[in-house]
Amino acid sequence: MASGSDRNPIIIGGLPSQVPDFDPEETQEWLDSLDAAVDERGRERARYLMLRLIERAREKRVAVPEMRSTDYVNTIATKDEPFFPGNEEIERRILNATRWNAAVMVSRAQRPGIGVGGHIATFASSASLYDVGFNHFFRGKDEGDGGDQIFFQGHASPGIYARAFLLDRLSEQQLDAFRQEKSKAPYGLSSYPHPRLMPDFWEFPTVSMGLGPLGAIFQARMNRYMEARGIADTSKSHVWAFLGDGEMDEPESLGQLSIAAREGLDNLTFVVNCNLQRLDGPVRGNGKIIQELESQFRGAGWNVVKLVWDRSWDPLLAQDRDGVLVNKMNTTPDGQFQTYATETGAYIRDHFFGDDTRLRAMVENMTDDQVLHLGRGGHDHRKIFAAFAAAKAHKGQPTVILAKTVKGWTLGPNFEGRNATHQMKKLTAADLKGFRDRLHLPISDKELEGGAPPYFHPGRNSEEIQYMHDRRNSLGGYVPTRVVRAKPLTLPPEKTYASVKKGSGQQSIATTMAFVRLLKDLMRDKEIGKRFVLIAPDEYRTFGMDSFFPSAKIYNPLGQQYESVDRELLLAYKESPTGQMLHDGISEAGCTASLIAAGSAYATHGEPLIPVYVFYSMFGFQRTGDQFWQMADQLARGFVLGATAGRTTLTGEGLQHADGHSQLLASTNPGCVAYDPAYSYEIAHIVQDGLRRMYGPDSEDIFYYLTVYNEPIQHPAEPENVDVDGILKGIHRVGAGASGSISAQVIASGVAVPWALEAQRILAEEWDVRADVWSATSWNELRREAVAVEQHNLLHPEEEQRVPYVTRKLGSAEGPFVAVSDWMRSVPDQISRWVPGTYQSLGADGFGFADTRGAARRHFHIDEQSIVVAVLTELAKEGKVDRSVLKQAIDRYQLLDVASADPGAAGGDA
């Protein structure tokens, strides 16, 4: 067992290999003893003695190599099981009622005319695991803190609803509205754990497999972070993640195990429901998934508790003096165990026990029915309680409980252990009768033969229901429950934003640096400064955020136990147990999990945090888009910065770093408010409004995505009569055409605004065109508002028809309109149908590549000269200029020659 001081060992479970033997005679005595044990008592006895020696060595804190895999038996010996404090008979009756209602709810959802689906086999296998947790371990929020954080396996949601029904938290009407959220509103129940759909019930969305375990790890870490920084007392909170063994195939499930071990997160327990089945068949038909997972978790530094067999095996294992039974357990593959789960007792006797006389002798006094009911540990309340208690008691390491179960347990021979179980959703009358009998429920045959099968409730005053309420009251309230206790934050005064609104003067800076300067001012605010959580995947220096190292420091629960190589520098790397910056290594998935945990702290712990996650824009919505969807589902808030944005600003890095589409991907997330600002004063207003919308009195469940660039430009000071409303809604004019007799409009975003202004100058000086330039701070928000307007008009034809903001804003502007950005054309094309005039877009469609910025922009034809030609082309279509000028312009600017473009500022580095 690791102590707090041993959380970060340099050698993990190893032995020094070059230590000389100072006492060869003593060494030989030990070796001779081992030889004698092998010769006289056999290898099995010698193996047992060696295991006991290793066990004792660990008790004495002697460093010995870790065993990556142990025997296929329970980790906790029968003699070491704690007293079970519950009433097992009452708990069995409660569980039987829960099992029935969960299955019936899904079966009723398959009634004619509905057929909305559902899953019953996953909960059937894990029901006992949850029941023990609900009755004895899961802490609620009634004590005023965050209680425990429980990540329920998504496919088990019917069982959680069924239990809530028994406790009068949900009605029969709601159970009958399972997966009918709109047609049965307001009674509808979401298919899986979705906080956005049921914001008072679910806390964590988990059904996108792999994201639950990842989220649980970083939730446990966030709990420690909040406590270390004095923001919330999370010392009583424990994080439970219920997972499937098939789910562990997902790379996200196992990819961040090391951080949990490295930081000693003993406030975290994974419970892996090892029913040995995926969606279509066995998880490891020719192997043993429990053994495989044991070695992976042990290797990562976790405490492993295996829960393989129920108490009916205890007498047999006690007889196994020569290890033949354990050997049989060790060598039988999972695929065969699944077959045993579907066969008769006679078959098991012949095929599992039958190939060795010693094994047959163990069960010779047992009936076939007794052999058939030799069960798996994940269905035994006492064994489960022992495993959960051991996990809570273990210190210095996170714990994983590997619980062996049967998929579809108790649902009858047509369901239990069958490969097709996951897709089976409806019980026949015969299935229902067998299920009822198995659960000993007082439901008549008549009730099961006509129409929908009934739900079962033992009565509000029954012994079972009172027991359930008593247990939950003693544990601090009902779970799952989502509670928002956080109060609005006192937001920074206007003066906080003043320096950024002044622009950059004669200095050229990138919008990334403009944001960092603003962030530095915000973090100085005495009200909210400490609530900022900085997150980056090993790129703080890349984004100019190393200036935070000396003051904010990097969070590390162990502090900095070495002298930093750059310790004498002003911006030296500095780690601290109370650090404000999260450095999750080169893991965007880990960083996004931190973002979600921090962004939902206002609900989880009643203390708002303001996460600021900065990353290479290409590695955000593209690489971790599923997690951003999870973030929206979890109603998390915060700022997400796609730095080094655009397809042509980071051209030296090549194809995989050239982001021309993250704004488009962001537009698909309803919880995301996305901006592409050009200037520092725009950033100031966007961030200020974001803080108001997410953390002010009328807070919204949204998060902000800002794309910022690495290309230095001179930022103008905020204009006197700046159009703040236009900045926030998505478009404002930044440059009115000063000269020229022919009118046109250029709309640009982000880094393209300076190109548009240069094109404005060329058009006026060389082509007599007076072009206004507009900054589209958010193509996405303009489209979103316009779509909402159209939807309203569609459904309210009798009312005065509304006009989209972008249409009203550009209504007095004389076209044509040319839109340009460093994104693919699909981004500005989002607003094309609502622009009141001829509309053309330019964009960086296609793969990025390594070259100069100028060459890349000439290749995509989005540079200043290309904008000029695009405007002239649209004017020619309207007959306002002669078409002959188009060839002149193309030749003059050599648009067909990439090498002729001004290379511009260097663009290869971040």
JSON list of C-alpha atoms in Angstrom, two decimals, residues 673-809:
[
{"chain": "A", "resi": 673, "resn": "VAL", "atom": "CA", "xyz": [-20.64, 30.45, -28.75]},
{"chain": "A", "resi": 674, "resn": "ALA", "atom": "CA", "xyz": [-17.85, 30.87, -31.31]},
{"chain": "A", "resi": 675, "resn": "TYR", "atom": "CA", "xyz": [-16.02, 34.04, -32.31]},
{"chain": "A", "resi": 676, "resn": "ASP", "atom": "CA", "xyz": [-13.24, 34.86, -34.74]},
{"chain": "A", "resi": 677, "resn": "PRO", "atom": "CA", "xyz": [-12.05, 38.29, -33.58]},
{"chain": "A", "resi": 678, "resn": "ALA", "atom": "CA", "xyz": [-9.56, 40.46, -35.45]},
{"chain": "A", "resi": 679, "resn": "TYR", "atom": "CA", "xyz": [-8.57, 43.07, -32.86]},
{"chain": "A", "resi": 680, "resn": "SER", "atom": "CA", "xyz": [-7.84, 43.31, -29.16]},
{"chain": "A", "resi": 681, "resn": "TYR", "atom": "CA", "xyz": [-10.78, 45.59, -28.42]},
{"chain": "A", "resi": 682, "resn": "GLU", "atom": "CA", "xyz": [-13.12, 43.01, -29.98]},
{"chain": "A", "resi": 683, "resn": "ILE", "atom": "CA", "xyz": [-11.59, 40.36, -27.74]},
{"chain": "A", "resi": 684, "resn": "ALA", "atom": "CA", "xyz": [-12.14, 42.59, -24.71]},
{"chain": "A", "resi": 685, "resn": "HIS", "atom": "CA", "xyz": [-15.86, 43.02, -25.40]},
{"chain": "A", "resi": 686, "resn": "ILE", "atom": "CA", "xyz": [-16.35, 39.34, -26.25]},
{"chain": "A", "resi": 687, "resn": "VAL", "atom": "CA", "xyz": [-14.65, 38.14, -23.06]},
{"chain": "A", "resi": 688, "resn": "GLN", "atom": "CA", "xyz": [-16.45, 40.72, -20.95]},
{"chain": "A", "resi": 689, "resn": "ASP", "atom": "CA", "xyz": [-19.80, 39.62, -22.34]},
{"chain": "A", "resi": 690, "resn": "GLY", "atom": "CA", "xyz": [-18.81, 35.96, -21.98]},
{"chain": "A", "resi": 691, "resn": "LEU", "atom": "CA", "xyz": [-18.10, 36.42, -18.29]},
{"chain": "A", "resi": 692, "resn": "ARG", "atom": "CA", "xyz": [-21.46, 38.15, -17.89]},
{"chain": "A", "resi": 693, "resn": "ARG", "atom": "CA", "xyz": [-23.39, 35.45, -19.74]},
{"chain": "A", "resi": 694, "resn": "MET", "atom": "CA", "xyz": [-21.67, 32.50, -18.04]},
{"chain": "A", "resi": 695, "resn": "TYR", "atom": "CA", "xyz": [-21.04, 33.84, -14.52]},
{"chain": "A", "resi": 696, "resn": "GLY", "atom": "CA", "xyz": [-23.37, 36.81, -14.06]},
{"chain": "A", "resi": 697, "resn": "PRO", "atom": "CA", "xyz": [-26.83, 36.98, -12.45]},
{"chain": "A", "resi": 698, "resn": "ASP", "atom": "CA", "xyz": [-28.68, 35.31, -15.33]},
{"chain": "A", "resi": 699, "resn": "SER", "atom": "CA", "xyz": [-26.04, 32.74, -16.16]},
{"chain": "A", "resi": 700, "resn": "GLU", "atom": "CA", "xyz": [-26.36, 30.58, -19.26]},
{"chain": "A", "resi": 701, "resn": "ASP", "atom": "CA", "xyz": [-25.19, 27.03, -19.85]},
{"chain": "A", "resi": 702, "resn": "ILE", "atom": "CA", "xyz": [-22.81, 27.84, -22.71]},
{"chain": "A", "resi": 703, "resn": "PHE", "atom": "CA", "xyz": [-19.09, 27.96, -23.37]},
{"chain": "A", "resi": 704, "resn": "TYR", "atom": "CA", "xyz": [-17.07, 30.30, -25.56]},
{"chain": "A", "resi": 705, "resn": "TYR", "atom": "CA", "xyz": [-14.74, 29.36, -28.39]},
{"chain": "A", "resi": 706, "resn": "LEU", "atom": "CA", "xyz": [-12.38, 32.07, -29.65]},
{"chain": "A", "resi": 707, "resn": "THR", "atom": "CA", "xyz": [-10.02, 31.47, -32.53]},
{"chain": "A", "resi": 708, "resn": "VAL", "atom": "CA", "xyz": [-6.87, 33.55, -32.17]},
{"chain": "A", "resi": 709, "resn": "TYR", "atom": "CA", "xyz": [-3.82, 33.75, -34.38]},
{"chain": "A", "resi": 710, "resn": "ASN", "atom": "CA", "xyz": [-0.07, 33.75, -34.18]},
{"chain": "A", "resi": 711, "resn": "GLU", "atom": "CA", "xyz": [0.44, 36.44, -36.85]},
{"chain": "A", "resi": 712, "resn": "PRO", "atom": "CA", "xyz": [1.53, 39.82, -35.43]},
{"chain": "A", "resi": 713, "resn": "ILE", "atom": "CA", "xyz": [-0.46, 42.87, -36.54]},
{"chain": "A", "resi": 714, "resn": "GLN", "atom": "CA", "xyz": [-0.92, 46.40, -35.22]},
{"chain": "A", "resi": 715, "resn": "HIS", "atom": "CA", "xyz": [-4.11, 46.57, -33.23]},
{"chain": "A", "resi": 716, "resn": "PRO", "atom": "CA", "xyz": [-6.01, 49.85, -33.47]},
{"chain": "A", "resi": 717, "resn": "ALA", "atom": "CA", "xyz": [-7.47, 51.52, -30.42]},
{"chain": "A", "resi": 718, "resn": "GLU", "atom": "CA", "xyz": [-11.15, 51.05, -29.86]},
{"chain": "A", "resi": 719, "resn": "PRO", "atom": "CA", "xyz": [-13.11, 53.58, -31.98]},
{"chain": "A", "resi": 720, "resn": "GLU", "atom": "CA", "xyz": [-14.98, 56.29, -30.12]},
{"chain": "A", "resi": 721, "resn": "ASN", "atom": "CA", "xyz": [-18.43, 55.09, -31.05]},
{"chain": "A", "resi": 722, "resn": "VAL", "atom": "CA", "xyz": [-17.59, 51.42, -31.27]},
{"chain": "A", "resi": 723, "resn": "ASP", "atom": "CA", "xyz": [-20.49, 49.18, -32.25]},
{"chain": "A", "resi": 724, "resn": "VAL", "atom": "CA", "xyz": [-20.43, 46.86, -29.24]},
{"chain": "A", "resi": 725, "resn": "ASP", "atom": "CA", "xyz": [-23.78, 45.33, -30.15]},
{"chain": "A", "resi": 726, "resn": "GLY", "atom": "CA", "xyz": [-22.43, 44.47, -33.61]},
{"chain": "A", "resi": 727, "resn": "ILE", "atom": "CA", "xyz": [-19.25, 42.94, -32.15]},
{"chain": "A", "resi": 728, "resn": "LEU", "atom": "CA", "xyz": [-21.28, 40.67, -29.88]},
{"chain": "A", "resi": 729, "resn": "LYS", "atom": "CA", "xyz": [-23.92, 39.73, -32.42]},
{"chain": "A", "resi": 730, "resn": "GLY", "atom": "CA", "xyz": [-21.36, 38.95, -35.10]},
{"chain": "A", "resi": 731, "resn": "ILE", "atom": "CA", "xyz": [-20.67, 41.86, -37.46]},
{"chain": "A", "resi": 732, "resn": "HIS", "atom": "CA", "xyz": [-19.64, 45.52, -37.31]},
{"chain": "A", "resi": 733, "resn": "ARG", "atom": "CA", "xyz": [-18.06, 47.96, -39.73]},
{"chain": "A", "resi": 734, "resn": "VAL", "atom": "CA", "xyz": [-14.36, 48.64, -39.15]},
{"chain": "A", "resi": 735, "resn": "GLY", "atom": "CA", "xyz": [-13.59, 50.75, -42.19]},
{"chain": "A", "resi": 736, "resn": "ALA", "atom": "CA", "xyz": [-15.86, 52.92, -44.34]},
{"chain": "A", "resi": 737, "resn": "GLY", "atom": "CA", "xyz": [-14.69, 53.45, -47.89]},
{"chain": "A", "resi": 738, "resn": "ALA", "atom": "CA", "xyz": [-13.21, 56.93, -48.20]},
{"chain": "A", "resi": 739, "resn": "SER", "atom": "CA", "xyz": [-13.00, 57.36, -51.97]},
{"chain": "A", "resi": 740, "resn": "GLY", "atom": "CA", "xyz": [-14.19, 55.85, -55.22]},
{"chain": "A", "resi": 741, "resn": "SER", "atom": "CA", "xyz": [-17.40, 56.16, -57.22]},
{"chain": "A", "resi": 742, "resn": "ILE", "atom": "CA", "xyz": [-18.39, 52.48, -57.29]},
{"chain": "A", "resi": 743, "resn": "SER", "atom": "CA", "xyz": [-19.66, 50.86, -54.09]},
{"chain": "A", "resi": 744, "resn": "ALA", "atom": "CA", "xyz": [-18.83, 47.41, -52.71]},
{"chain": "A", "resi": 745, "resn": "GLN", "atom": "CA", "xyz": [-18.66, 45.61, -49.38]},
{"chain": "A", "resi": 746, "resn": "VAL", "atom": "CA", "xyz": [-15.95, 43.32, -48.02]},
{"chain": "A", "resi": 747, "resn": "ILE", "atom": "CA", "xyz": [-16.73, 41.16, -45.00]},
{"chain": "A", "resi": 748, "resn": "ALA", "atom": "CA", "xyz": [-13.75, 39.53, -43.26]},
{"chain": "A", "resi": 749, "resn": "SER", "atom": "CA", "xyz": [-12.99, 37.77, -39.99]},
{"chain": "A", "resi": 750, "resn": "GLY", "atom": "CA", "xyz": [-9.97, 37.28, -37.79]},
{"chain": "A", "resi": 751, "resn": "VAL", "atom": "CA", "xyz": [-6.62, 37.54, -39.48]},
{"chain": "A", "resi": 752, "resn": "ALA", "atom": "CA", "xyz": [-8.28, 38.36, -42.81]},
{"chain": "A", "resi": 753, "resn": "VAL", "atom": "CA", "xyz": [-9.49, 41.81, -41.69]},
{"chain": "A", "resi": 754, "resn": "PRO", "atom": "CA", "xyz": [-6.09, 43.46, -42.39]},
{"chain": "A", "resi": 755, "resn": "TRP", "atom": "CA", "xyz": [-6.10, 41.88, -45.88]},
{"chain": "A", "resi": 756, "resn": "ALA", "atom": "CA", "xyz": [-9.55, 43.33, -46.47]},
{"chain": "A", "resi": 757, "resn": "LEU", "atom": "CA", "xyz": [-8.40, 46.79, -45.39]},
{"chain": "A", "resi": 758, "resn": "GLU", "atom": "CA", "xyz": [-5.43, 46.59, -47.73]},
{"chain": "A", "resi": 759, "resn": "ALA", "atom": "CA", "xyz": [-7.75, 45.47, -50.53]},
{"chain": "A", "resi": 760, "resn": "GLN", "atom": "CA", "xyz": [-9.94, 48.47, -49.71]},
{"chain": "A", "resi": 761, "resn": "ARG", "atom": "CA", "xyz": [-6.97, 50.76, -50.31]},
{"chain": "A", "resi": 762, "resn": "ILE", "atom": "CA", "xyz": [-6.06, 49.09, -53.62]},
{"chain": "A", "resi": 763, "resn": "LEU", "atom": "CA", "xyz": [-9.65, 49.19, -54.85]},
{"chain": "A", "resi": 764, "resn": "ALA", "atom": "CA", "xyz": [-9.91, 52.90, -54.14]},
{"chain": "A", "resi": 765, "resn": "GLU", "atom": "CA", "xyz": [-6.51, 53.89, -55.55]},
{"chain": "A", "resi": 766, "resn": "GLU", "atom": "CA", "xyz": [-6.42, 51.66, -58.61]},
{"chain": "A", "resi": 767, "resn": "TRP", "atom": "CA", "xyz": [-10.02, 50.84, -59.55]},
{"chain": "A", "resi": 768, "resn": "ASP", "atom": "CA", "xyz": [-12.22, 53.72, -58.31]},
{"chain": "A", "resi": 769, "resn": "VAL", "atom": "CA", "xyz": [-14.10, 51.39, -55.98]},
{"chain": "A", "resi": 770, "resn": "ARG", "atom": "CA", "xyz": [-15.28, 52.58, -52.57]},
{"chain": "A", "resi": 771, "resn": "ALA", "atom": "CA", "xyz": [-15.45, 49.47, -50.40]},
{"chain": "A", "resi": 772, "resn": "ASP", "atom": "CA", "xyz": [-16.60, 49.30, -46.81]},
{"chain": "A", "resi": 773, "resn": "VAL", "atom": "CA", "xyz": [-14.91, 46.68, -44.64]},
{"chain": "A", "resi": 774, "resn": "TRP", "atom": "CA", "xyz": [-16.84, 44.72, -42.04]},
{"chain": "A", "resi": 775, "resn": "SER", "atom": "CA", "xyz": [-15.43, 42.52, -39.31]},
{"chain": "A", "resi": 776, "resn": "ALA", "atom": "CA", "xyz": [-17.50, 39.35, -38.95]},
{"chain": "A", "resi": 777, "resn": "THR", "atom": "CA", "xyz": [-16.62, 38.50, -35.38]},
{"chain": "A", "resi": 778, "resn": "SER", "atom": "CA", "xyz": [-18.94, 35.47, -35.52]},
{"chain": "A", "resi": 779, "resn": "TRP", "atom": "CA", "xyz": [-20.25, 33.88, -38.68]},
{"chain": "A", "resi": 780, "resn": "ASN", "atom": "CA", "xyz": [-21.76, 31.22, -36.47]},
{"chain": "A", "resi": 781, "resn": "GLU", "atom": "CA", "xyz": [-23.75, 33.55, -34.24]},
{"chain": "A", "resi": 782, "resn": "LEU", "atom": "CA", "xyz": [-25.08, 35.45, -37.26]},
{"chain": "A", "resi": 783, "resn": "ARG", "atom": "CA", "xyz": [-26.34, 32.22, -38.78]},
{"chain": "A", "resi": 784, "resn": "ARG", "atom": "CA", "xyz": [-27.75, 30.94, -35.49]},
{"chain": "A", "resi": 785, "resn": "GLU", "atom": "CA", "xyz": [-29.79, 34.11, -34.99]},
{"chain": "A", "resi": 786, "resn": "ALA", "atom": "CA", "xyz": [-31.00, 34.07, -38.59]},
{"chain": "A", "resi": 787, "resn": "VAL", "atom": "CA", "xyz": [-32.12, 30.45, -38.32]},
{"chain": "A", "resi": 788, "resn": "ALA", "atom": "CA", "xyz": [-34.02, 31.27, -35.11]},
{"chain": "A", "resi": 789, "resn": "VAL", "atom": "CA", "xyz": [-35.76, 34.15, -36.89]},
{"chain": "A", "resi": 790, "resn": "GLU", "atom": "CA", "xyz": [-36.79, 31.93, -39.81]},
{"chain": "A", "resi": 791, "resn": "GLN", "atom": "CA", "xyz": [-38.08, 29.28, -37.41]},
{"chain": "A", "resi": 792, "resn": "HIS", "atom": "CA", "xyz": [-40.18, 31.88, -35.61]},
{"chain": "A", "resi": 793, "resn": "ASN", "atom": "CA", "xyz": [-41.57, 33.24, -38.86]},
{"chain": "A", "resi": 794, "resn": "LEU", "atom": "CA", "xyz": [-42.42, 29.72, -40.05]},
{"chain": "A", "resi": 795, "resn": "LEU", "atom": "CA", "xyz": [-44.51, 29.02, -36.96]},
{"chain": "A", "resi": 796, "resn": "HIS", "atom": "CA", "xyz": [-46.03, 32.49, -36.53]},
{"chain": "A", "resi": 797, "resn": "PRO", "atom": "CA", "xyz": [-47.23, 33.57, -39.99]},
{"chain": "A", "resi": 798, "resn": "GLU", "atom": "CA", "xyz": [-49.92, 35.77, -38.49]},
{"chain": "A", "resi": 799, "resn": "GLU", "atom": "CA", "xyz": [-47.36, 37.97, -36.74]},
{"chain": "A", "resi": 800, "resn": "GLU", "atom": "CA", "xyz": [-45.14, 40.64, -38.25]},
{"chain": "A", "resi": 801, "resn": "GLN", "atom": "CA", "xyz": [-42.27, 38.78, -39.86]},
{"chain": "A", "resi": 802, "resn": "ARG", "atom": "CA", "xyz": [-38.91, 39.28, -38.19]},
{"chain": "A", "resi": 803, "resn": "VAL", "atom": "CA", "xyz": [-35.73, 40.13, -40.10]},
{"chain": "A", "resi": 804, "resn": "PRO", "atom": "CA", "xyz": [-32.35, 38.51, -39.29]},
{"chain": "A", "resi": 805, "resn": "TYR", "atom": "CA", "xyz": [-29.76, 40.76, -37.68]},
{"chain": "A", "resi": 806, "resn": "VAL", "atom": "CA", "xyz": [-27.25, 40.38, -40.52]},
{"chain": "A", "resi": 807, "resn": "THR", "atom": "CA", "xyz": [-29.89, 41.41, -43.05]},
{"chain": "A", "resi": 808, "resn": "ARG", "atom": "CA", "xyz": [-30.78, 44.49, -41.04]},
{"chain": "A", "resi": 809, "resn": "LYS", "atom": "CA", "xyz": [-27.15, 45.35, -40.44]}
]
